[in-house]
Coordinates of C-alpha atoms in Angstrom, one line a residue:
M1 CA 0.0 0.0 0.0
M2 CA 1.2 3.5 -0.9
E3 CA 2.0 5.7 2.1
Q4 CA -0.5 8.6 2.3
S5 CA 1.0 12.0 2.1
K6 CA 0.8 14.1 5.3
F7 CA 0.1 17.6 4.0
D8 CA -3.4 18.2 5.4
K9 CA -2.6 21.8 6.4
P10 CA -3.5 24.3 3.7
E11 CA -0.4 26.3 4.5
D12 CA 1.7 23.2 3.7
I13 CA 0.1 22.8 0.3
I14 CA 0.5 26.5 -0.4
Y15 CA 4.1 26.3 0.7
L16 CA 4.9 23.5 -1.7
K17 CA 3.3 25.3 -4.7
Q18 CA 5.3 28.4 -4.0
F19 CA 8.4 26.3 -3.3
V20 CA 8.5 24.6 -6.8
K21 CA 7.9 28.0 -8.4
K22 CA 11.0 29.4 -6.7
H23 CA 13.0 26.2 -7.0
P24 CA 11.9 24.4 -10.2
D25 CA 15.1 22.2 -10.2
N26 CA 14.4 20.8 -6.7
K27 CA 13.1 17.2 -7.4
M28 CA 12.1 16.7 -3.7
G29 CA 9.7 19.6 -3.8
W30 CA 8.0 18.2 -7.0
Y31 CA 7.8 14.8 -5.4
L32 CA 6.0 16.1 -2.3
L33 CA 3.6 18.2 -4.3
G34 CA 2.9 15.2 -6.5
K35 CA 1.9 13.2 -3.4
H36 CA -0.6 15.9 -2.4
Y37 CA -2.2 15.9 -5.9
R38 CA -2.3 12.1 -5.9
D39 CA -4.1 12.0 -2.6
A40 CA -6.5 14.7 -3.8
G41 CA -7.4 12.5 -6.8
K42 CA -5.8 14.8 -9.3
E43 CA -3.8 12.1 -11.2
G44 CA -2.9 14.3 -14.2
K45 CA -1.2 17.0 -12.0
A46 CA 0.3 14.3 -9.8
N47 CA 1.9 12.5 -12.8
Y48 CA 3.3 15.8 -14.0
C49 CA 4.9 16.5 -10.7
F50 CA 6.3 12.9 -10.5
I51 CA 7.9 13.3 -13.9
Q52 CA 9.6 16.5 -12.7
A53 CA 10.8 14.5 -9.6
G54 CA 12.6 12.0 -11.8
D55 CA 14.6 9.4 -9.8
I56 CA 13.5 10.9 -6.5
Y57 CA 10.0 9.5 -7.2
D58 CA 11.5 6.0 -7.8
A59 CA 13.6 6.2 -4.6
F60 CA 10.7 7.2 -2.3
E61 CA 8.1 4.8 -3.8
Q62 CA 10.3 1.8 -3.0
S63 CA 9.7 0.7 0.6
S64 CA 13.1 -1.0 0.7
H65 CA 15.0 2.1 -0.5
P66 CA 17.1 4.0 2.2
L67 CA 15.3 7.2 1.4
A68 CA 11.8 5.7 2.2
V69 CA 12.6 5.6 6.0
S70 CA 12.4 9.4 6.2
T71 CA 9.1 10.6 7.7
N72 CA 9.9 14.3 8.0
Q73 CA 10.4 15.1 4.3
L74 CA 8.6 18.4 4.4
E75 CA 10.5 19.6 7.4
E76 CA 13.7 18.6 5.8
L77 CA 12.7 20.6 2.7
K78 CA 12.0 23.7 4.8
A79 CA 15.3 23.3 6.7
W80 CA 17.1 23.1 3.4
E81 CA 15.5 26.4 2.2
K82 CA 16.6 28.1 5.5
R83 CA 20.1 26.9 5.0
K84 CA 20.1 28.1 1.4
K85 CA 19.1 31.6 2.5
R86 CA 22.0 31.7 4.9
K87 CA 24.3 31.2 1.9
R88 CA 26.9 29.4 3.9
L89 CA 29.6 28.0 1.5
V90 CA 32.1 25.3 2.3
R91 CA 35.6 26.2 1.1
N92 CA 36.8 24.2 -2.0
V93 CA 33.3 22.6 -2.3
T94 CA 31.1 23.4 -5.2
V95 CA 27.4 23.5 -4.2
I96 CA 25.5 21.7 -7.0
A97 CA 21.8 21.2 -7.8
V98 CA 19.7 21.6 -4.7
P99 CA 18.0 18.2 -4.6
L100 CA 21.3 16.4 -4.8
L101 CA 22.7 18.1 -1.7
L102 CA 19.4 17.3 0.1
L103 CA 19.7 13.7 -0.9
A104 CA 23.3 13.5 0.4
L105 CA 22.0 14.7 3.8
L106 CA 19.6 11.8 3.8
I107 CA 22.2 9.1 3.2
P108 CA 22.9 7.2 6.5
S109 CA 26.5 7.6 7.8
I110 CA 28.9 4.7 7.6
G111 CA 30.0 3.4 11.0
N112 CA 33.5 2.6 12.0
Q113 CA 35.2 4.1 9.0
Q114 CA 38.4 6.2 9.0
Q115 CA 38.4 9.7 7.7
V116 CA 40.1 9.9 4.3
P117 CA 43.4 11.6 4.8
G118 CA 45.4 13.7 2.3
D119 CA 44.8 14.3 -1.4
D120 CA 47.1 11.6 -2.7
A121 CA 46.3 8.7 -0.3
V122 CA 43.2 6.5 -0.6
P123 CA 43.6 3.8 2.0
A124 CA 41.1 1.1 2.7
V125 CA 39.0 1.6 5.8
A126 CA 39.3 -0.4 9.0
D127 CA 37.0 -3.2 7.9
G128 CA 39.0 -3.9 4.7
S129 CA 36.6 -2.2 2.3
P130 CA 38.0 0.4 -0.1
G131 CA 38.5 4.0 0.7
L132 CA 37.5 5.0 -2.8
G133 CA 34.5 4.1 -4.9
V134 CA 33.9 4.9 -8.5
V135 CA 30.6 5.4 -10.4
L136 CA 30.9 5.1 -14.1
V137 CA 28.2 7.3 -15.4
P138 CA 26.7 6.5 -18.9
R139 CA 27.4 9.1 -21.5
K140 CA 23.7 9.3 -22.4
E141 CA 22.7 10.2 -18.8
K142 CA 21.3 13.7 -18.8
T143 CA 21.8 14.3 -15.1
P144 CA 25.1 12.7 -14.3
A145 CA 25.4 14.2 -10.8
G146 CA 21.9 12.9 -9.9
Y147 CA 22.8 9.5 -11.4
A148 CA 26.0 9.3 -9.2
F149 CA 24.1 10.3 -6.1
G150 CA 21.5 7.8 -6.8
E151 CA 24.1 5.0 -7.0
V152 CA 25.6 6.1 -3.7
M153 CA 22.2 6.1 -2.1
K154 CA 21.3 2.6 -3.4
A155 CA 24.6 1.4 -1.8
G156 CA 23.6 2.9 1.6
G157 CA 26.1 2.1 4.3
E158 CA 28.3 0.1 1.9
S159 CA 29.3 3.2 0.0
P160 CA 33.0 4.1 0.5
P161 CA 33.8 7.4 2.2
K162 CA 35.1 8.9 -1.0
V163 CA 33.4 8.5 -4.4
I164 CA 34.5 9.7 -7.8
A165 CA 31.9 9.9 -10.7
A166 CA 33.4 9.7 -14.2
H167 CA 32.4 9.4 -17.9
L168 CA 34.4 6.9 -19.9
E169 CA 34.8 7.3 -23.6
E170 CA 32.3 5.3 -25.6
K171 CA 32.5 3.8 -29.1
G172 CA 30.0 1.6 -30.8
G173 CA 28.0 1.2 -27.6
W174 CA 31.1 0.1 -25.6
K175 CA 32.8 1.9 -22.8
Q176 CA 36.5 2.3 -23.4
W177 CA 38.6 1.5 -20.3
N178 CA 41.7 2.9 -22.0
G179 CA 40.0 5.8 -23.7
N180 CA 39.6 9.4 -22.6
A181 CA 37.9 9.7 -19.2
R182 CA 36.2 12.8 -17.8
L183 CA 36.0 13.1 -14.1
L184 CA 32.7 14.8 -13.2
M185 CA 32.6 15.1 -9.4
E186 CA 34.0 13.8 -6.2
M187 CA 32.0 13.1 -3.0
E188 CA 33.5 12.8 0.4
R189 CA 31.6 11.8 3.5
G190 CA 31.9 14.4 6.3
S191 CA 33.8 13.2 9.3
G192 CA 31.3 11.6 11.7
Q193 CA 28.4 13.3 9.8
A194 CA 25.6 11.9 7.6
Q195 CA 26.5 14.2 4.7
F196 CA 28.9 14.5 1.8
E197 CA 31.1 17.4 0.7
V198 CA 30.9 17.6 -3.1
S199 CA 33.6 18.9 -5.4
M200 CA 32.6 19.4 -9.0
L201 CA 35.4 18.6 -11.4
D202 CA 33.7 19.4 -14.8
R203 CA 32.2 22.8 -15.6
N204 CA 29.8 21.2 -18.1
V205 CA 28.1 19.4 -15.2
C206 CA 27.7 22.2 -12.8
A207 CA 27.9 25.5 -14.8
C208 CA 30.5 26.6 -12.2
D209 CA 34.2 27.1 -11.7
P210 CA 35.3 23.5 -11.0
A211 CA 37.8 22.4 -8.4
D212 CA 41.3 21.3 -9.3
A213 CA 40.9 17.8 -10.8
K214 CA 44.5 16.8 -10.6
P215 CA 44.4 15.1 -7.1
A216 CA 41.2 13.2 -8.1
A217 CA 42.8 12.2 -11.4
S218 CA 45.8 10.8 -9.6
R219 CA 43.5 8.8 -7.3
F220 CA 41.4 7.6 -10.3
A221 CA 44.5 6.4 -12.2
E222 CA 45.7 4.4 -9.2
W223 CA 42.3 3.0 -8.7
K224 CA 42.2 1.8 -12.3
K225 CA 45.4 -0.2 -11.9
E226 CA 44.0 -1.9 -8.8
Q227 CA 40.7 -2.5 -10.5
E228 CA 42.4 -4.5 -13.3
Q229 CA 43.9 -6.8 -10.6
H230 CA 40.5 -7.2 -8.9
W231 CA 38.9 -8.2 -12.2
T232 CA 41.6 -10.8 -12.8
V233 CA 41.5 -12.3 -9.3
S234 CA 37.7 -12.2 -9.2
S235 CA 37.4 -13.9 -12.6
A236 CA 39.9 -16.5 -11.4
I237 CA 37.9 -17.3 -8.3
V238 CA 34.7 -17.7 -10.3
Q239 CA 36.4 -19.9 -12.9
Y240 CA 38.1 -22.0 -10.2
R241 CA 34.7 -22.7 -8.6
K242 CA 33.3 -23.8 -12.0
L243 CA 36.2 -26.0 -12.7
Y244 CA 36.6 -27.7 -9.3
K245 CA 33.1 -27.2 -7.8
K246 CA 34.4 -25.5 -4.7
W247 CA 35.8 -22.1 -3.6
P248 CA 39.6 -21.6 -3.5
E249 CA 41.0 -21.3 -0.1
N250 CA 43.8 -18.8 -1.0
L251 CA 45.6 -17.2 -3.9
D252 CA 48.0 -20.2 -4.1
A253 CA 45.1 -22.4 -5.1
L254 CA 44.8 -20.3 -8.2
V255 CA 48.5 -20.0 -9.1
R256 CA 49.5 -23.6 -9.7
P257 CA 51.6 -25.5 -12.3
Y258 CA 50.3 -26.5 -15.7
P259 CA 47.6 -27.7 -16.3
H260 CA 45.9 -26.3 -13.2
N261 CA 47.3 -22.7 -13.8
V262 CA 44.0 -20.9 -13.3
L263 CA 46.1 -17.7 -12.8
S264 CA 49.4 -17.3 -14.5
G265 CA 51.2 -15.6 -11.7
E266 CA 50.8 -13.1 -8.9
G267 CA 50.5 -9.3 -9.0
E268 CA 51.4 -6.9 -6.3
G269 CA 48.7 -6.8 -3.7
M270 CA 46.7 -9.8 -5.0
A271 CA 47.3 -11.9 -1.9
A272 CA 46.1 -9.1 0.3
M273 CA 43.0 -8.5 -1.7
F274 CA 42.0 -12.1 -2.0
P275 CA 40.2 -12.7 1.4
A276 CA 37.9 -9.7 1.1
L277 CA 37.2 -10.4 -2.6
L278 CA 36.4 -14.1 -1.9
A279 CA 34.0 -13.0 0.9
K280 CA 32.3 -10.5 -1.5
L281 CA 31.9 -13.2 -4.2
K282 CA 30.5 -15.7 -1.7
L283 CA 28.0 -13.1 -0.6
A284 CA 27.0 -12.3 -4.2
A285 CA 26.6 -16.0 -5.0
S286 CA 24.5 -16.4 -1.8
Q287 CA 22.3 -13.6 -2.9
V288 CA 21.6 -15.1 -6.3
E289 CA 20.9 -18.5 -4.7
N290 CA 18.6 -17.0 -2.1
S291 CA 16.6 -15.1 -4.7
T292 CA 15.3 -18.4 -6.1
G293 CA 13.9 -19.4 -2.7
G294 CA 10.9 -18.4 -0.8
Q295 CA 9.9 -14.9 0.4
G296 CA 12.1 -15.2 3.5
A297 CA 15.1 -16.0 1.4
K298 CA 14.4 -13.1 -0.9
D299 CA 14.0 -10.7 2.0
A300 CA 17.4 -11.8 3.3
A301 CA 18.9 -11.4 -0.1
A302 CA 17.5 -7.9 -0.4
Q303 CA 19.3 -6.9 2.8
T304 CA 22.6 -7.6 1.1
A305 CA 21.8 -5.6 -2.1
G306 CA 24.0 -2.7 -1.2
A307 CA 27.0 -4.9 -0.3
T308 CA 26.8 -6.9 -3.5
S309 CA 26.2 -4.0 -5.8
I310 CA 29.7 -2.6 -5.1
G311 CA 32.8 -4.6 -6.1
S312 CA 35.6 -5.1 -3.6
N313 CA 37.5 -2.2 -5.1
G314 CA 34.6 0.1 -4.8
L315 CA 33.2 -0.2 -8.3
F316 CA 29.5 0.7 -8.3
Q317 CA 28.1 -1.9 -10.7
P318 CA 25.3 -4.4 -10.1
D319 CA 27.0 -7.2 -12.1
W320 CA 30.5 -6.5 -10.8
S321 CA 31.1 -10.2 -9.9
K322 CA 30.6 -11.3 -13.5
P323 CA 34.0 -12.7 -14.8
L324 CA 36.0 -11.2 -17.7
E325 CA 35.2 -12.5 -21.1
I326 CA 36.9 -12.5 -24.5
V327 CA 35.1 -11.3 -27.6
I328 CA 36.6 -11.8 -31.1
D329 CA 35.1 -9.8 -34.0
V330 CA 36.0 -11.5 -37.3
S331 CA 34.8 -8.6 -39.4
N332 CA 37.5 -6.2 -38.2
H333 CA 40.2 -8.6 -36.8
T334 CA 39.7 -7.4 -33.2
L335 CA 40.0 -9.3 -29.9
A336 CA 38.7 -7.6 -26.8
V337 CA 38.7 -8.5 -23.1
V338 CA 35.3 -7.2 -21.9
H339 CA 33.4 -6.7 -18.7
N340 CA 29.7 -5.7 -18.6
G341 CA 29.8 -3.6 -21.8
L342 CA 33.2 -2.2 -21.1
I343 CA 36.3 -3.0 -23.2
V344 CA 39.2 -3.5 -20.8
R345 CA 41.7 -4.5 -23.5
S346 CA 41.6 -4.5 -27.3
Y347 CA 44.0 -6.0 -29.8
R348 CA 44.5 -6.5 -33.5
V349 CA 44.5 -10.2 -34.4
G350 CA 45.2 -12.5 -37.4
L351 CA 42.4 -14.9 -38.3
G352 CA 41.6 -17.5 -40.9
G353 CA 38.6 -16.0 -42.6
S354 CA 35.8 -18.6 -42.9
K355 CA 38.2 -21.2 -41.3
T356 CA 37.9 -19.4 -38.0
P357 CA 34.6 -20.7 -36.5
E358 CA 32.1 -18.4 -34.9
G359 CA 30.4 -19.5 -31.7
S360 CA 30.9 -19.9 -28.0
F361 CA 34.1 -21.4 -26.5
F362 CA 36.2 -21.2 -23.3
I363 CA 39.9 -21.3 -22.5
S364 CA 40.4 -25.0 -21.6
E365 CA 44.3 -24.9 -21.5
K366 CA 46.9 -22.2 -20.9
V367 CA 50.5 -23.0 -21.8
R368 CA 53.7 -21.0 -21.8
D369 CA 56.1 -21.5 -24.7
P370 CA 53.9 -24.0 -26.6
N371 CA 56.0 -26.6 -28.5
G372 CA 55.0 -26.5 -32.1
G373 CA 58.3 -26.3 -33.9
D374 CA 60.2 -23.2 -35.1
G375 CA 58.3 -21.0 -32.6
I376 CA 55.2 -20.7 -34.8
F377 CA 52.9 -20.4 -31.7
G378 CA 54.9 -17.6 -30.1
S379 CA 55.5 -17.5 -26.3
R380 CA 51.9 -18.2 -25.2
G381 CA 49.0 -20.3 -26.2
M382 CA 45.4 -20.8 -25.0
T383 CA 43.4 -23.7 -26.3
L384 CA 39.7 -23.1 -27.1
S385 CA 37.3 -25.8 -25.6
N386 CA 39.7 -28.7 -26.1
T387 CA 39.7 -28.3 -29.9
L388 CA 42.5 -27.6 -32.4
Y389 CA 41.7 -23.9 -32.3
A390 CA 43.7 -21.6 -30.1
I391 CA 44.6 -18.1 -29.3
H392 CA 48.4 -17.9 -29.6
G393 CA 51.4 -15.8 -30.5
T394 CA 53.0 -15.9 -33.9
N395 CA 56.4 -15.5 -35.5
D396 CA 54.7 -14.0 -38.6
T397 CA 53.7 -10.6 -37.4
D398 CA 52.8 -9.5 -40.9
S399 CA 49.7 -11.8 -40.7
I400 CA 48.1 -9.7 -37.9
G401 CA 45.0 -8.0 -39.3
K402 CA 44.8 -10.6 -42.2
D403 CA 43.1 -13.9 -42.9
E404 CA 46.1 -16.2 -43.3
S405 CA 45.7 -18.8 -40.5
L406 CA 44.1 -22.1 -40.7
G407 CA 41.5 -21.0 -38.1
C408 CA 43.4 -20.0 -35.0
I409 CA 43.6 -16.5 -33.6
R410 CA 47.1 -14.9 -33.8
L411 CA 48.4 -12.0 -31.6
G412 CA 51.6 -10.1 -31.4
E413 CA 54.0 -11.1 -28.7
A414 CA 53.3 -8.2 -26.2
D415 CA 49.5 -8.6 -26.7
V416 CA 49.4 -12.4 -26.2
E417 CA 51.5 -12.2 -23.1
E418 CA 49.3 -9.5 -21.6
L419 CA 46.2 -11.5 -22.4
F420 CA 47.7 -14.7 -21.0
D421 CA 48.2 -12.9 -17.7
M422 CA 44.9 -11.1 -17.5
V423 CA 42.4 -13.8 -18.3
P424 CA 42.2 -17.0 -16.2
L425 CA 41.7 -20.6 -17.2
G426 CA 38.0 -21.1 -18.0
T427 CA 37.4 -17.6 -19.5
P428 CA 34.4 -17.6 -22.0
V429 CA 35.3 -16.7 -25.6
Q430 CA 32.7 -15.5 -28.1
I431 CA 33.7 -15.4 -31.8
K432 CA 31.3 -13.1 -33.7
N433 CA 30.9 -11.1 -36.9
G434 CA 30.4 -7.4 -36.3
T435 CA 30.3 -6.4 -32.6
L436 CA 33.4 -4.5 -31.6
P437 CA 34.7 -1.1 -32.6
P438 CA 37.7 -1.5 -35.0
D439 CA 40.2 0.8 -33.4
A440 CA 42.1 -1.6 -31.0
K441 CA 44.2 0.3 -28.5
A442 CA 46.6 -1.2 -25.9
P443 CA 47.5 0.9 -22.9
Q444 CA 51.0 2.3 -22.4
E445 CA 51.5 0.3 -19.2
R446 CA 50.9 -3.4 -19.7
F447 CA 49.2 -5.7 -17.2
R448 CA 51.7 -8.2 -15.9
L449 CA 51.8 -11.0 -13.4
A450 CA 55.0 -12.4 -11.8
P451 CA 55.2 -16.1 -12.8
K452 CA 55.3 -18.4 -9.8
Q453 CA 54.9 -21.9 -11.3
D454 CA 55.9 -23.9 -14.3
E455 CA 53.2 -23.4 -17.0
S456 CA 55.0 -25.1 -19.8
N457 CA 54.2 -28.5 -21.3
P458 CA 57.4 -29.6 -23.2
A459 CA 56.2 -33.2 -23.6
K460 CA 53.5 -32.2 -26.0
V461 CA 53.9 -31.1 -29.6
Y462 CA 50.9 -28.8 -30.4
R463 CA 49.0 -29.2 -33.6
W464 CA 46.8 -26.2 -33.5
L465 CA 45.3 -24.9 -36.8
T466 CA 47.8 -22.1 -37.0

């Protein structure tokens, strides 16, 4: 049942009408006025107000939403207007659209978290969760600041104390991890207070003089490096569970000799991030399993929604636990490592034209320095679904971008070695015609793991369809 609005006093109704005239951008005011019209049976006027309220309407109409617990919405609105009249500005903080600041005040504070120190440091908080979160705002989003605040609110107490909202470059419907990024805003929870200080970093978002974005850019760049490691470890944990029907106990269970080399080495910080990441993945898996049970199980799963919508490195994304995948586009000779509509890596490849089969595969074997004679397979090879097709290196670099193989996928040496380290055993591979943007671009700094085990298989001579 919808909660009845509580604006029985004529002066309250008059106040709301005057309020939205003076503050037409305040979504909270529109929402409260819409509730009045709905209760009065004026559906047309109510719907108009709710449209103006946008995502605030959705937030308050959901009984499970953190905002729905507020019972003094009108008083909060009046208090906000009084504060606005005082025109108290916080140094180095850009005040943005009114309703967003009001929403920030409604977000419950996070208990037992350390205050974020310094401009350059973004440490994890006491419970092991990240000190920095990142919201990747879709380019098509017309109100990016509102979108970012909405994600923070949905996360509730699971939100990190500092959050950066950013636009990633998009091409052909894909976000580009290594493309140009625009930092839009940074939100930092006040020390011991249920509020955020907001620094706008892009004048196109706030129509203001933005704050210096260099410190945030440095934090964002460091976060991106860590995020790549989180994707790889997370994917390895998921694939290990599929392969061995159990969860790995530690990172060493993933980094084993051939043919059990789920991961091809260890990156700095991977061992430290493993326990928290494993716990998050178990929680996410439990939520999915509970959602298929009765109402009690679903209610229990709903209580973990905030926790499972944020990755262990603070990435705001509902499907953050989905493992990395490989997509190969035969129409433009491109191979990409992807995650939820985001291209993490993209390479030019050599193919075999019609000899390269389209369809769904997985990496069933990873081998270092595959023995094929005369180094024709390069330094790395990955068998597809136990067939004679593979993704491998080549000593014929001129064939990259052409259809000269017998069906396999060829990469340059630096590309195949980076791919070998980034994607674990079991990674899904989709070979399609026409899906990826053609301009493959590798980053300046390559993803690398330090080898720990013997991943070679010298006893076997490989007969891949090179």
